[in-house]
């Protein structure tokens, strides 16, 4: 049976209690901002402290989603200093293995990370959702990096994997590549290589190891393909899906809004059936939800009420596939 998780900070709060009360046992954490006694946030003691804090609440840390901490941008660009970045990254992986965190979600978005052109679009019933428009003024400006070609990113990715995958294998950690968000082939002059189903297959083929796996984010993959359940099966039957995001959108890759989990373009029941059919040892978590009335929109996509709704919806879909 598919296990569900939620994304939380490295410091447990009241929401973690709510999750355990509604039956969630697993959590995915962001990287700690600092370690104890001046140590690096990714030190063994820092990660062990987080694992222990959640264990006290009967929760298991099943993955880390890093947002360029520790930094990887020099590595993505193949620039001077990448070997030092990779050395730190290997330390993170080794320490994750020591404290029993099995999955590390990372990305290959060079220079520019996740992009949204609006954070407060009115969705169903006035709930606030995020959106993206390819022709928005903010997407027409270049960056200080100039043009970054795709083959440069592929070369740097191969260099990275050759060095970190053996460390991940020894440590019992799976690397889970997150898609470019949005999955356009280029944004502001910077190419995006994790933006297609073929790109993810090329990633897998770069290094034939179960530790070289993917984070199958439905919200991005549904913008890459017209048959998302088939895509889940395609990668799942290769046993290369280490982690999943369950979310949905309305529109296409050049112009979309994010939606409630039951209000987008995707057949979510068919997706859940696909998740149940594939070899999958990781966790699946809801992602990018609307902000409901009465909530602050200071953390767009991560307000709490719709996350609880999403988890309940996912439980219902899971029961429908196993009944």
PDB file of C-alpha atoms in Angstrom:
ATOM      1  CA  UNK A   1       0.000   0.000   0.000  1.00  0.00           C
ATOM      2  CA  UNK A   2       1.280   3.460  -0.925  1.00  0.00           C
ATOM      3  CA  UNK A   3       2.569   5.443   2.039  1.00  0.00           C
ATOM      4  CA  UNK A   4       1.684   9.122   2.261  1.00  0.00           C
ATOM      5  CA  UNK A   5       3.879  11.831   3.763  1.00  0.00           C
ATOM      6  CA  UNK A   6       3.950  15.588   4.213  1.00  0.00           C
ATOM      7  CA  UNK A   7       6.618  18.237   3.741  1.00  0.00           C
ATOM      8  CA  UNK A   8       7.694  19.936   6.950  1.00  0.00           C
ATOM      9  CA  UNK A   9      10.469  22.083   8.292  1.00  0.00           C
ATOM     10  CA  UNK A  10      13.375  20.621  10.208  1.00  0.00           C
ATOM     11  CA  UNK A  11      11.713  21.752  13.451  1.00  0.00           C
ATOM     12  CA  UNK A  12       8.508  19.855  14.357  1.00  0.00           C
ATOM     13  CA  UNK A  13       5.522  22.110  15.036  1.00  0.00           C
ATOM     14  CA  UNK A  14       1.820  21.708  15.780  1.00  0.00           C
ATOM     15  CA  UNK A  15       1.062  20.688  12.195  1.00  0.00           C
ATOM     16  CA  UNK A  16       3.174  17.573  12.680  1.00  0.00           C
ATOM     17  CA  UNK A  17       0.835  16.596  15.531  1.00  0.00           C
ATOM     18  CA  UNK A  18      -2.173  17.095  13.265  1.00  0.00           C
ATOM     19  CA  UNK A  19      -0.584  14.849  10.651  1.00  0.00           C
ATOM     20  CA  UNK A  20      -0.016  12.021  13.087  1.00  0.00           C
ATOM     21  CA  UNK A  21      -3.590  12.410  14.343  1.00  0.00           C
ATOM     22  CA  UNK A  22      -5.023  11.935  10.838  1.00  0.00           C
ATOM     23  CA  UNK A  23      -2.893   8.849  10.253  1.00  0.00           C
ATOM     24  CA  UNK A  24       0.227  10.144   8.506  1.00  0.00           C
ATOM     25  CA  UNK A  25       3.367   8.446   9.781  1.00  0.00           C
ATOM     26  CA  UNK A  26       6.051   9.683   7.380  1.00  0.00           C
ATOM     27  CA  UNK A  27       7.494  13.140   6.796  1.00  0.00           C
ATOM     28  CA  UNK A  28       9.720  14.809   4.238  1.00  0.00           C
ATOM     29  CA  UNK A  29      11.842  17.635   5.577  1.00  0.00           C
ATOM     30  CA  UNK A  30      13.583  20.678   4.232  1.00  0.00           C
ATOM     31  CA  UNK A  31      17.267  21.029   4.990  1.00  0.00           C
ATOM     32  CA  UNK A  32      17.963  22.408   8.476  1.00  0.00           C
ATOM     33  CA  UNK A  33      19.083  26.023   8.415  1.00  0.00           C
ATOM     34  CA  UNK A  34      21.867  25.435  10.910  1.00  0.00           C
ATOM     35  CA  UNK A  35      23.524  22.631  12.802  1.00  0.00           C
ATOM     36  CA  UNK A  36      24.298  22.338  16.534  1.00  0.00           C
ATOM     37  CA  UNK A  37      27.320  24.170  17.924  1.00  0.00           C
ATOM     38  CA  UNK A  38      28.136  25.813  14.612  1.00  0.00           C
ATOM     39  CA  UNK A  39      28.233  22.556  12.645  1.00  0.00           C
ATOM     40  CA  UNK A  40      26.997  22.400   9.056  1.00  0.00           C
ATOM     41  CA  UNK A  41      23.234  21.873   8.690  1.00  0.00           C
ATOM     42  CA  UNK A  42      23.963  18.594   6.885  1.00  0.00           C
ATOM     43  CA  UNK A  43      26.272  17.207   9.564  1.00  0.00           C
ATOM     44  CA  UNK A  44      25.440  13.843  11.092  1.00  0.00           C
ATOM     45  CA  UNK A  45      24.534  15.409  14.445  1.00  0.00           C
ATOM     46  CA  UNK A  46      22.307  17.995  12.808  1.00  0.00           C
ATOM     47  CA  UNK A  47      20.361  15.391  10.840  1.00  0.00           C
ATOM     48  CA  UNK A  48      20.188  13.011  13.806  1.00  0.00           C
ATOM     49  CA  UNK A  49      18.686  15.774  15.918  1.00  0.00           C
ATOM     50  CA  UNK A  50      15.882  16.235  13.351  1.00  0.00           C
ATOM     51  CA  UNK A  51      15.250  12.496  13.091  1.00  0.00           C
ATOM     52  CA  UNK A  52      15.054  12.206  16.874  1.00  0.00           C
ATOM     53  CA  UNK A  53      12.724  15.198  17.210  1.00  0.00           C
ATOM     54  CA  UNK A  54      10.242  13.661  14.801  1.00  0.00           C
ATOM     55  CA  UNK A  55      10.611  10.216  16.322  1.00  0.00           C
ATOM     56  CA  UNK A  56       9.428  11.711  19.616  1.00  0.00           C
ATOM     57  CA  UNK A  57       6.161  12.487  17.803  1.00  0.00           C
ATOM     58  CA  UNK A  58       5.999   8.988  16.295  1.00  0.00           C
ATOM     59  CA  UNK A  59       6.950  10.275  12.842  1.00  0.00           C
ATOM     60  CA  UNK A  60       9.627   8.960  10.487  1.00  0.00           C
ATOM     61  CA  UNK A  61      11.830  11.152   8.281  1.00  0.00           C
ATOM     62  CA  UNK A  62      11.748   9.454   4.886  1.00  0.00           C
ATOM     63  CA  UNK A  63      13.322  12.082   2.623  1.00  0.00           C
ATOM     64  CA  UNK A  64      15.045  15.445   2.423  1.00  0.00           C
ATOM     65  CA  UNK A  65      14.056  17.935  -0.253  1.00  0.00           C
ATOM     66  CA  UNK A  66      16.935  20.335  -0.670  1.00  0.00           C
ATOM     67  CA  UNK A  67      16.509  23.757  -2.226  1.00  0.00           C
ATOM     68  CA  UNK A  68      20.121  24.499  -3.143  1.00  0.00           C
ATOM     69  CA  UNK A  69      21.343  23.770   0.359  1.00  0.00           C
ATOM     70  CA  UNK A  70      24.073  22.694   0.206  1.00  0.00           C
ATOM     71  CA  UNK A  71      24.710  24.766  -2.961  1.00  0.00           C
ATOM     72  CA  UNK A  72      24.930  23.058  -6.337  1.00  0.00           C
ATOM     73  CA  UNK A  73      24.794  25.890  -8.853  1.00  0.00           C
ATOM     74  CA  UNK A  74      28.498  25.795  -9.725  1.00  0.00           C
ATOM     75  CA  UNK A  75      28.133  22.067 -10.229  1.00  0.00           C
ATOM     76  CA  UNK A  76      25.119  22.478 -12.514  1.00  0.00           C
ATOM     77  CA  UNK A  77      27.001  25.008 -14.608  1.00  0.00           C
ATOM     78  CA  UNK A  78      30.214  22.982 -14.630  1.00  0.00           C
ATOM     79  CA  UNK A  79      32.012  26.000 -13.167  1.00  0.00           C
ATOM     80  CA  UNK A  80      35.121  26.339 -11.023  1.00  0.00           C
ATOM     81  CA  UNK A  81      34.394  25.237  -7.483  1.00  0.00           C
ATOM     82  CA  UNK A  82      32.134  22.341  -8.414  1.00  0.00           C
ATOM     83  CA  UNK A  83      34.439  19.726  -6.924  1.00  0.00           C
ATOM     84  CA  UNK A  84      34.198  21.459  -3.556  1.00  0.00           C
ATOM     85  CA  UNK A  85      30.396  21.556  -3.835  1.00  0.00           C
ATOM     86  CA  UNK A  86      30.291  17.865  -4.743  1.00  0.00           C
ATOM     87  CA  UNK A  87      32.502  16.985  -1.774  1.00  0.00           C
ATOM     88  CA  UNK A  88      30.018  18.674   0.558  1.00  0.00           C
ATOM     89  CA  UNK A  89      27.134  16.929  -1.202  1.00  0.00           C
ATOM     90  CA  UNK A  90      28.796  13.565  -0.671  1.00  0.00           C
ATOM     91  CA  UNK A  91      29.083  14.374   3.025  1.00  0.00           C
ATOM     92  CA  UNK A  92      25.354  15.088   3.138  1.00  0.00           C
ATOM     93  CA  UNK A  93      24.586  11.748   1.480  1.00  0.00           C
ATOM     94  CA  UNK A  94      26.898   9.833   3.820  1.00  0.00           C
ATOM     95  CA  UNK A  95      25.321  11.478   6.859  1.00  0.00           C
ATOM     96  CA  UNK A  96      21.821  10.718   5.604  1.00  0.00           C
ATOM     97  CA  UNK A  97      22.814   7.079   5.392  1.00  0.00           C
ATOM     98  CA  UNK A  98      24.180   7.131   8.930  1.00  0.00           C
ATOM     99  CA  UNK A  99      20.933   8.487  10.409  1.00  0.00           C
ATOM    100  CA  UNK A 100      18.641   6.400   8.191  1.00  0.00           C
ATOM    101  CA  UNK A 101      17.107   8.953   5.802  1.00  0.00           C
ATOM    102  CA  UNK A 102      16.748   6.999   2.539  1.00  0.00           C
ATOM    103  CA  UNK A 103      15.882   9.591  -0.148  1.00  0.00           C
ATOM    104  CA  UNK A 104      17.396  12.908  -1.241  1.00  0.00           C
ATOM    105  CA  UNK A 105      15.297  14.991  -3.637  1.00  0.00           C
ATOM    106  CA  UNK A 106      17.349  17.452  -5.698  1.00  0.00           C
ATOM    107  CA  UNK A 107      17.016  19.327  -8.995  1.00  0.00           C
ATOM    108  CA  UNK A 108      19.062  20.478 -11.977  1.00  0.00           C
ATOM    109  CA  UNK A 109      17.547  23.945 -12.422  1.00  0.00           C
ATOM    110  CA  UNK A 110      20.626  26.079 -13.055  1.00  0.00           C
ATOM    111  CA  UNK A 111      20.553  29.792 -12.132  1.00  0.00           C
ATOM    112  CA  UNK A 112      16.735  29.924 -12.032  1.00  0.00           C
ATOM    113  CA  UNK A 113      14.649  27.802  -9.674  1.00  0.00           C
ATOM    114  CA  UNK A 114      10.888  27.227  -9.516  1.00  0.00           C
ATOM    115  CA  UNK A 115       9.064  29.972 -11.404  1.00  0.00           C
ATOM    116  CA  UNK A 116       5.558  31.382 -10.899  1.00  0.00           C
ATOM    117  CA  UNK A 117       4.288  34.657 -12.348  1.00  0.00           C
ATOM    118  CA  UNK A 118       1.383  34.988  -9.907  1.00  0.00           C
ATOM    119  CA  UNK A 119       0.942  33.793  -6.340  1.00  0.00           C
ATOM    120  CA  UNK A 120      -2.639  34.909  -5.703  1.00  0.00           C
ATOM    121  CA  UNK A 121      -4.997  33.906  -8.521  1.00  0.00           C
ATOM    122  CA  UNK A 122      -8.579  33.272  -7.454  1.00  0.00           C
ATOM    123  CA  UNK A 123      -9.460  29.611  -7.910  1.00  0.00           C
ATOM    124  CA  UNK A 124     -12.451  27.552  -6.850  1.00  0.00           C
ATOM    125  CA  UNK A 125     -14.605  29.444  -4.364  1.00  0.00           C
ATOM    126  CA  UNK A 126     -12.082  32.265  -4.227  1.00  0.00           C
ATOM    127  CA  UNK A 127      -9.242  30.130  -2.882  1.00  0.00           C
ATOM    128  CA  UNK A 128      -5.863  31.559  -3.869  1.00  0.00           C
ATOM    129  CA  UNK A 129      -3.735  29.537  -6.276  1.00  0.00           C
ATOM    130  CA  UNK A 130      -0.469  30.121  -8.099  1.00  0.00           C
ATOM    131  CA  UNK A 131       0.051  30.330 -11.833  1.00  0.00           C
ATOM    132  CA  UNK A 132       2.532  30.762 -14.656  1.00  0.00           C
ATOM    133  CA  UNK A 133       2.414  32.669 -17.951  1.00  0.00           C
ATOM    134  CA  UNK A 134       5.223  32.129 -20.450  1.00  0.00           C
ATOM    135  CA  UNK A 135       4.832  35.623 -21.926  1.00  0.00           C
ATOM    136  CA  UNK A 136       4.797  37.452 -18.596  1.00  0.00           C
ATOM    137  CA  UNK A 137       7.213  40.406 -18.534  1.00  0.00           C
ATOM    138  CA  UNK A 138       9.316  38.754 -15.813  1.00  0.00           C
ATOM    139  CA  UNK A 139       9.993  35.802 -18.123  1.00  0.00           C
ATOM    140  CA  UNK A 140      11.351  37.933 -20.973  1.00  0.00           C
ATOM    141  CA  UNK A 141      14.473  39.194 -19.222  1.00  0.00           C
ATOM    142  CA  UNK A 142      17.773  37.366 -19.395  1.00  0.00           C
ATOM    143  CA  UNK A 143      20.087  36.566 -16.478  1.00  0.00           C
ATOM    144  CA  UNK A 144      23.689  37.400 -15.670  1.00  0.00           C
ATOM    145  CA  UNK A 145      24.594  33.865 -16.759  1.00  0.00           C
ATOM    146  CA  UNK A 146      23.604  34.582 -20.357  1.00  0.00           C
ATOM    147  CA  UNK A 147      22.665  31.580 -22.490  1.00  0.00           C
ATOM    148  CA  UNK A 148      23.210  28.266 -20.708  1.00  0.00           C
ATOM    149  CA  UNK A 149      22.936  25.444 -23.299  1.00  0.00           C
ATOM    150  CA  UNK A 150      21.360  22.117 -22.515  1.00  0.00           C
ATOM    151  CA  UNK A 151      24.401  20.023 -23.433  1.00  0.00           C
ATOM    152  CA  UNK A 152      26.461  21.964 -20.893  1.00  0.00           C
ATOM    153  CA  UNK A 153      23.939  20.911 -18.253  1.00  0.00           C
ATOM    154  CA  UNK A 154      23.974  17.294 -19.434  1.00  0.00           C
ATOM    155  CA  UNK A 155      27.772  17.196 -19.274  1.00  0.00           C
ATOM    156  CA  UNK A 156      27.788  18.617 -15.752  1.00  0.00           C
ATOM    157  CA  UNK A 157      25.057  16.223 -14.659  1.00  0.00           C
ATOM    158  CA  UNK A 158      27.046  13.225 -15.883  1.00  0.00           C
ATOM    159  CA  UNK A 159      30.122  14.501 -14.020  1.00  0.00           C
ATOM    160  CA  UNK A 160      28.042  14.903 -10.857  1.00  0.00           C
ATOM    161  CA  UNK A 161      26.422  11.478 -11.033  1.00  0.00           C
ATOM    162  CA  UNK A 162      29.729   9.700 -11.641  1.00  0.00           C
ATOM    163  CA  UNK A 163      30.959  11.074  -8.332  1.00  0.00           C
ATOM    164  CA  UNK A 164      27.915  10.969  -6.080  1.00  0.00           C
ATOM    165  CA  UNK A 165      26.107   7.784  -7.140  1.00  0.00           C
ATOM    166  CA  UNK A 166      28.805   5.435  -5.730  1.00  0.00           C
ATOM    167  CA  UNK A 167      28.583   7.337  -2.432  1.00  0.00           C
ATOM    168  CA  UNK A 168      24.787   7.034  -2.473  1.00  0.00           C
ATOM    169  CA  UNK A 169      25.003   3.298  -3.152  1.00  0.00           C
ATOM    170  CA  UNK A 170      27.379   2.741  -0.222  1.00  0.00           C
ATOM    171  CA  UNK A 171      25.179   4.880   2.028  1.00  0.00           C
ATOM    172  CA  UNK A 172      21.861   3.273   1.098  1.00  0.00           C
ATOM    173  CA  UNK A 173      20.476   6.574  -0.200  1.00  0.00           C
ATOM    174  CA  UNK A 174      18.503   7.128  -3.394  1.00  0.00           C
ATOM    175  CA  UNK A 175      18.904  10.375  -5.325  1.00  0.00           C
ATOM    176  CA  UNK A 176      15.536  11.571  -6.636  1.00  0.00           C
ATOM    177  CA  UNK A 177      15.736  14.135  -9.436  1.00  0.00           C
ATOM    178  CA  UNK A 178      12.873  16.642  -9.385  1.00  0.00           C
ATOM    179  CA  UNK A 179      11.575  18.020 -12.700  1.00  0.00           C
ATOM    180  CA  UNK A 180      12.240  21.549 -13.862  1.00  0.00           C
ATOM    181  CA  UNK A 181       9.309  23.680 -12.749  1.00  0.00           C
ATOM    182  CA  UNK A 182       7.756  24.668 -15.051  1.00  0.00           C
ATOM    183  CA  UNK A 183       9.077  22.037 -17.469  1.00  0.00           C
ATOM    184  CA  UNK A 184       9.862  24.369 -20.375  1.00  0.00           C
ATOM    185  CA  UNK A 185      12.929  23.661 -22.551  1.00  0.00           C
ATOM    186  CA  UNK A 186      14.329  27.107 -21.736  1.00  0.00           C
ATOM    187  CA  UNK A 187      13.533  30.030 -19.422  1.00  0.00           C
ATOM    188  CA  UNK A 188      15.188  33.445 -19.687  1.00  0.00           C
ATOM    189  CA  UNK A 189      18.020  32.029 -21.762  1.00  0.00           C
ATOM    190  CA  UNK A 190      18.761  29.143 -19.408  1.00  0.00           C
ATOM    191  CA  UNK A 191      17.998  25.727 -20.854  1.00  0.00           C
ATOM    192  CA  UNK A 192      16.094  23.174 -18.747  1.00  0.00           C
ATOM    193  CA  UNK A 193      16.974  19.532 -19.320  1.00  0.00           C
ATOM    194  CA  UNK A 194      14.651  17.887 -16.792  1.00  0.00           C
ATOM    195  CA  UNK A 195      11.612  19.068 -18.732  1.00  0.00           C
ATOM    196  CA  UNK A 196      10.462  16.021 -20.707  1.00  0.00           C
ATOM    197  CA  UNK A 197       9.810  12.307 -20.335  1.00  0.00           C
ATOM    198  CA  UNK A 198      12.684  11.634 -22.748  1.00  0.00           C
ATOM    199  CA  UNK A 199      14.948  13.802 -20.598  1.00  0.00           C
ATOM    200  CA  UNK A 200      14.196  11.714 -17.540  1.00  0.00           C
ATOM    201  CA  UNK A 201      14.883   8.518 -19.442  1.00  0.00           C
ATOM    202  CA  UNK A 202      18.209   9.984 -20.524  1.00  0.00           C
ATOM    203  CA  UNK A 203      18.943  10.755 -16.859  1.00  0.00           C
ATOM    204  CA  UNK A 204      18.291   7.138 -15.903  1.00  0.00           C
ATOM    205  CA  UNK A 205      20.423   5.882 -18.768  1.00  0.00           C
ATOM    206  CA  UNK A 206      23.339   8.091 -17.694  1.00  0.00           C
ATOM    207  CA  UNK A 207      24.013   5.914 -14.678  1.00  0.00           C
ATOM    208  CA  UNK A 208      22.598   2.416 -14.314  1.00  0.00           C
ATOM    209  CA  UNK A 209      22.061   2.403 -10.567  1.00  0.00           C
ATOM    210  CA  UNK A 210      18.902   2.301  -8.436  1.00  0.00           C
ATOM    211  CA  UNK A 211      20.445   5.201  -6.517  1.00  0.00           C
ATOM    212  CA  UNK A 212      20.055   7.302  -9.673  1.00  0.00           C
ATOM    213  CA  UNK A 213      16.298   7.720  -9.528  1.00  0.00           C
ATOM    214  CA  UNK A 214      13.583  10.319  -9.955  1.00  0.00           C
ATOM    215  CA  UNK A 215      11.069  12.334  -7.975  1.00  0.00           C
ATOM    216  CA  UNK A 216       7.919  11.956 -10.022  1.00  0.00           C
ATOM    217  CA  UNK A 217       6.125  15.251  -9.486  1.00  0.00           C
ATOM    218  CA  UNK A 218       2.725  14.843 -11.095  1.00  0.00           C
ATOM    219  CA  UNK A 219       2.151  18.576 -11.476  1.00  0.00           C
ATOM    220  CA  UNK A 220       5.165  18.830 -13.752  1.00  0.00           C
ATOM    221  CA  UNK A 221       4.876  15.491 -15.528  1.00  0.00           C
ATOM    222  CA  UNK A 222       1.245  16.120 -16.464  1.00  0.00           C
ATOM    223  CA  UNK A 223       2.553  19.152 -18.395  1.00  0.00           C
ATOM    224  CA  UNK A 224       5.008  16.881 -20.237  1.00  0.00           C
ATOM    225  CA  UNK A 225       2.657  14.083 -21.306  1.00  0.00           C
ATOM    226  CA  UNK A 226      -0.940  13.353 -22.255  1.00  0.00           C
ATOM    227  CA  UNK A 227      -0.845  10.021 -20.405  1.00  0.00           C
ATOM    228  CA  UNK A 228       0.459  10.507 -16.887  1.00  0.00           C
ATOM    229  CA  UNK A 229      -0.580   7.059 -15.563  1.00  0.00           C
ATOM    230  CA  UNK A 230       1.384   5.454 -18.412  1.00  0.00           C
ATOM    231  CA  UNK A 231       4.406   7.593 -17.510  1.00  0.00           C
ATOM    232  CA  UNK A 232       4.179   6.575 -13.848  1.00  0.00           C
ATOM    233  CA  UNK A 233       4.210   2.941 -14.953  1.00  0.00           C
ATOM    234  CA  UNK A 234       7.032   3.547 -17.452  1.00  0.00           C
ATOM    235  CA  UNK A 235       9.464   4.758 -14.803  1.00  0.00           C
ATOM    236  CA  UNK A 236       7.981   2.710 -11.979  1.00  0.00           C
ATOM    237  CA  UNK A 237       8.478  -0.610 -13.728  1.00  0.00           C
ATOM    238  CA  UNK A 238      12.151   0.301 -14.137  1.00  0.00           C
ATOM    239  CA  UNK A 239      12.194   0.726 -10.329  1.00  0.00           C
ATOM    240  CA  UNK A 240      13.544   4.252 -10.711  1.00  0.00           C
ATOM    241  CA  UNK A 241      10.861   6.213  -8.849  1.00  0.00           C
ATOM    242  CA  UNK A 242      12.196   6.977  -5.378  1.00  0.00           C
ATOM    243  CA  UNK A 243       9.735   9.668  -4.355  1.00  0.00           C
ATOM    244  CA  UNK A 244       6.522  11.284  -5.570  1.00  0.00           C
ATOM    245  CA  UNK A 245       4.544  14.524  -5.491  1.00  0.00           C
ATOM    246  CA  UNK A 246       0.793  14.163  -5.908  1.00  0.00           C
ATOM    247  CA  UNK A 247      -0.585  17.420  -7.340  1.00  0.00           C
ATOM    248  CA  UNK A 248      -2.421  18.816 -10.344  1.00  0.00           C
ATOM    249  CA  UNK A 249      -2.752  21.820 -12.628  1.00  0.00           C
ATOM    250  CA  UNK A 250      -5.110  23.274 -15.222  1.00  0.00           C
ATOM    251  CA  UNK A 251      -3.792  24.520 -18.561  1.00  0.00           C
ATOM    252  CA  UNK A 252      -0.578  23.762 -20.443  1.00  0.00           C
ATOM    253  CA  UNK A 253       3.125  24.218 -19.827  1.00  0.00           C
ATOM    254  CA  UNK A 254       3.130  27.795 -21.153  1.00  0.00           C
ATOM    255  CA  UNK A 255       0.074  28.971 -19.231  1.00  0.00           C
ATOM    256  CA  UNK A 256      -1.204  27.071 -16.197  1.00  0.00           C
ATOM    257  CA  UNK A 257      -2.644  27.446 -12.731  1.00  0.00           C
ATOM    258  CA  UNK A 258      -2.282  25.042  -9.854  1.00  0.00           C
ATOM    259  CA  UNK A 259      -5.493  23.543  -8.502  1.00  0.00           C
ATOM    260  CA  UNK A 260      -7.112  21.625  -5.712  1.00  0.00           C
ATOM    261  CA  UNK A 261      -6.230  17.963  -6.090  1.00  0.00           C
ATOM    262  CA  UNK A 262      -9.747  17.126  -7.281  1.00  0.00           C
ATOM    263  CA  UNK A 263     -10.096  20.083  -9.663  1.00  0.00           C
ATOM    264  CA  UNK A 264      -7.320  19.797 -12.254  1.00  0.00           C
ATOM    265  CA  UNK A 265      -6.796  18.272 -15.679  1.00  0.00           C
ATOM    266  CA  UNK A 266      -5.543  14.848 -14.554  1.00  0.00           C
ATOM    267  CA  UNK A 267      -7.360  11.594 -13.837  1.00  0.00           C
ATOM    268  CA  UNK A 268      -6.071  11.303 -10.299  1.00  0.00           C
ATOM    269  CA  UNK A 269      -7.749   7.954  -9.634  1.00  0.00           C
ATOM    270  CA  UNK A 270      -5.974   6.464 -12.654  1.00  0.00           C
ATOM    271  CA  UNK A 271      -2.712   7.900 -11.335  1.00  0.00           C
ATOM    272  CA  UNK A 272      -3.250   6.377  -7.911  1.00  0.00           C
ATOM    273  CA  UNK A 273      -3.961   3.027  -9.559  1.00  0.00           C
ATOM    274  CA  UNK A 274      -0.658   3.341 -11.418  1.00  0.00           C
ATOM    275  CA  UNK A 275       1.201   4.157  -8.199  1.00  0.00           C
ATOM    276  CA  UNK A 276      -0.295   1.064  -6.565  1.00  0.00           C
ATOM    277  CA  UNK A 277       0.809  -1.149  -9.473  1.00  0.00           C
ATOM    278  CA  UNK A 278       4.484  -0.206  -9.699  1.00  0.00           C
ATOM    279  CA  UNK A 279       7.398  -1.274  -7.509  1.00  0.00           C
ATOM    280  CA  UNK A 280       7.585   1.734  -5.166  1.00  0.00           C
ATOM    281  CA  UNK A 281       9.280   1.817  -1.787  1.00  0.00           C
ATOM    282  CA  UNK A 282       9.226   5.560  -1.205  1.00  0.00           C
ATOM    283  CA  UNK A 283       6.554   7.972  -0.053  1.00  0.00           C
ATOM    284  CA  UNK A 284       4.034  10.054  -1.954  1.00  0.00           C
ATOM    285  CA  UNK A 285       3.131  13.476  -0.649  1.00  0.00           C
ATOM    286  CA  UNK A 286       0.621  16.161  -1.665  1.00  0.00           C
ATOM    287  CA  UNK A 287       2.200  19.288  -3.042  1.00  0.00           C
ATOM    288  CA  UNK A 288       1.312  22.870  -3.993  1.00  0.00           C
ATOM    289  CA  UNK A 289      -2.147  23.481  -2.581  1.00  0.00           C
ATOM    290  CA  UNK A 290      -4.451  26.531  -2.594  1.00  0.00           C
ATOM    291  CA  UNK A 291      -4.766  28.968   0.290  1.00  0.00           C
ATOM    292  CA  UNK A 292      -8.266  28.892   1.786  1.00  0.00           C
ATOM    293  CA  UNK A 293     -10.347  31.714   3.239  1.00  0.00           C
ATOM    294  CA  UNK A 294      -9.064  32.868   6.621  1.00  0.00           C
ATOM    295  CA  UNK A 295      -5.507  31.672   6.001  1.00  0.00           C
ATOM    296  CA  UNK A 296      -2.482  33.831   5.383  1.00  0.00           C
ATOM    297  CA  UNK A 297      -1.000  33.574   1.901  1.00  0.00           C
ATOM    298  CA  UNK A 298       2.515  34.247   3.171  1.00  0.00           C
ATOM    299  CA  UNK A 299       3.515  30.713   2.123  1.00  0.00           C
ATOM    300  CA  UNK A 300       1.808  30.234  -1.245  1.00  0.00           C
ATOM    301  CA  UNK A 301       1.340  26.567  -2.198  1.00  0.00           C
ATOM    302  CA  UNK A 302       1.914  25.413   1.394  1.00  0.00           C
ATOM    303  CA  UNK A 303      -1.072  26.635   3.408  1.00  0.00           C
ATOM    304  CA  UNK A 304      -2.295  24.019   5.850  1.00  0.00           C
ATOM    305  CA  UNK A 305      -6.029  23.497   5.381  1.00  0.00           C
ATOM    306  CA  UNK A 306      -5.834  22.377   1.761  1.00  0.00           C
ATOM    307  CA  UNK A 307      -2.956  20.067   2.619  1.00  0.00           C
ATOM    308  CA  UNK A 308      -5.224  18.239   5.038  1.00  0.00           C
ATOM    309  CA  UNK A 309      -7.932  18.150   2.363  1.00  0.00           C
ATOM    310  CA  UNK A 310      -5.415  16.721  -0.116  1.00  0.00           C
ATOM    311  CA  UNK A 311      -4.343  13.965   2.232  1.00  0.00           C
ATOM    312  CA  UNK A 312      -7.959  12.973   2.873  1.00  0.00           C
ATOM    313  CA  UNK A 313      -8.596  12.922  -0.874  1.00  0.00           C
ATOM    314  CA  UNK A 314      -5.527  10.767  -1.418  1.00  0.00           C
ATOM    315  CA  UNK A 315      -6.634   8.291   1.254  1.00  0.00           C
ATOM    316  CA  UNK A 316      -9.999   8.014  -0.490  1.00  0.00           C
ATOM    317  CA  UNK A 317      -8.350   7.376  -3.851  1.00  0.00           C
ATOM    318  CA  UNK A 318      -6.077   4.751  -2.309  1.00  0.00           C
ATOM    319  CA  UNK A 319      -9.032   2.947  -0.765  1.00  0.00           C
ATOM    320  CA  UNK A 320     -10.803   3.020  -4.144  1.00  0.00           C
ATOM    321  CA  UNK A 321      -7.838   1.295  -5.799  1.00  0.00           C
ATOM    322  CA  UNK A 322      -7.472  -1.412  -3.157  1.00  0.00           C
ATOM    323  CA  UNK A 323     -11.105  -2.221  -2.395  1.00  0.00           C
TER     324      UNK A 323
END
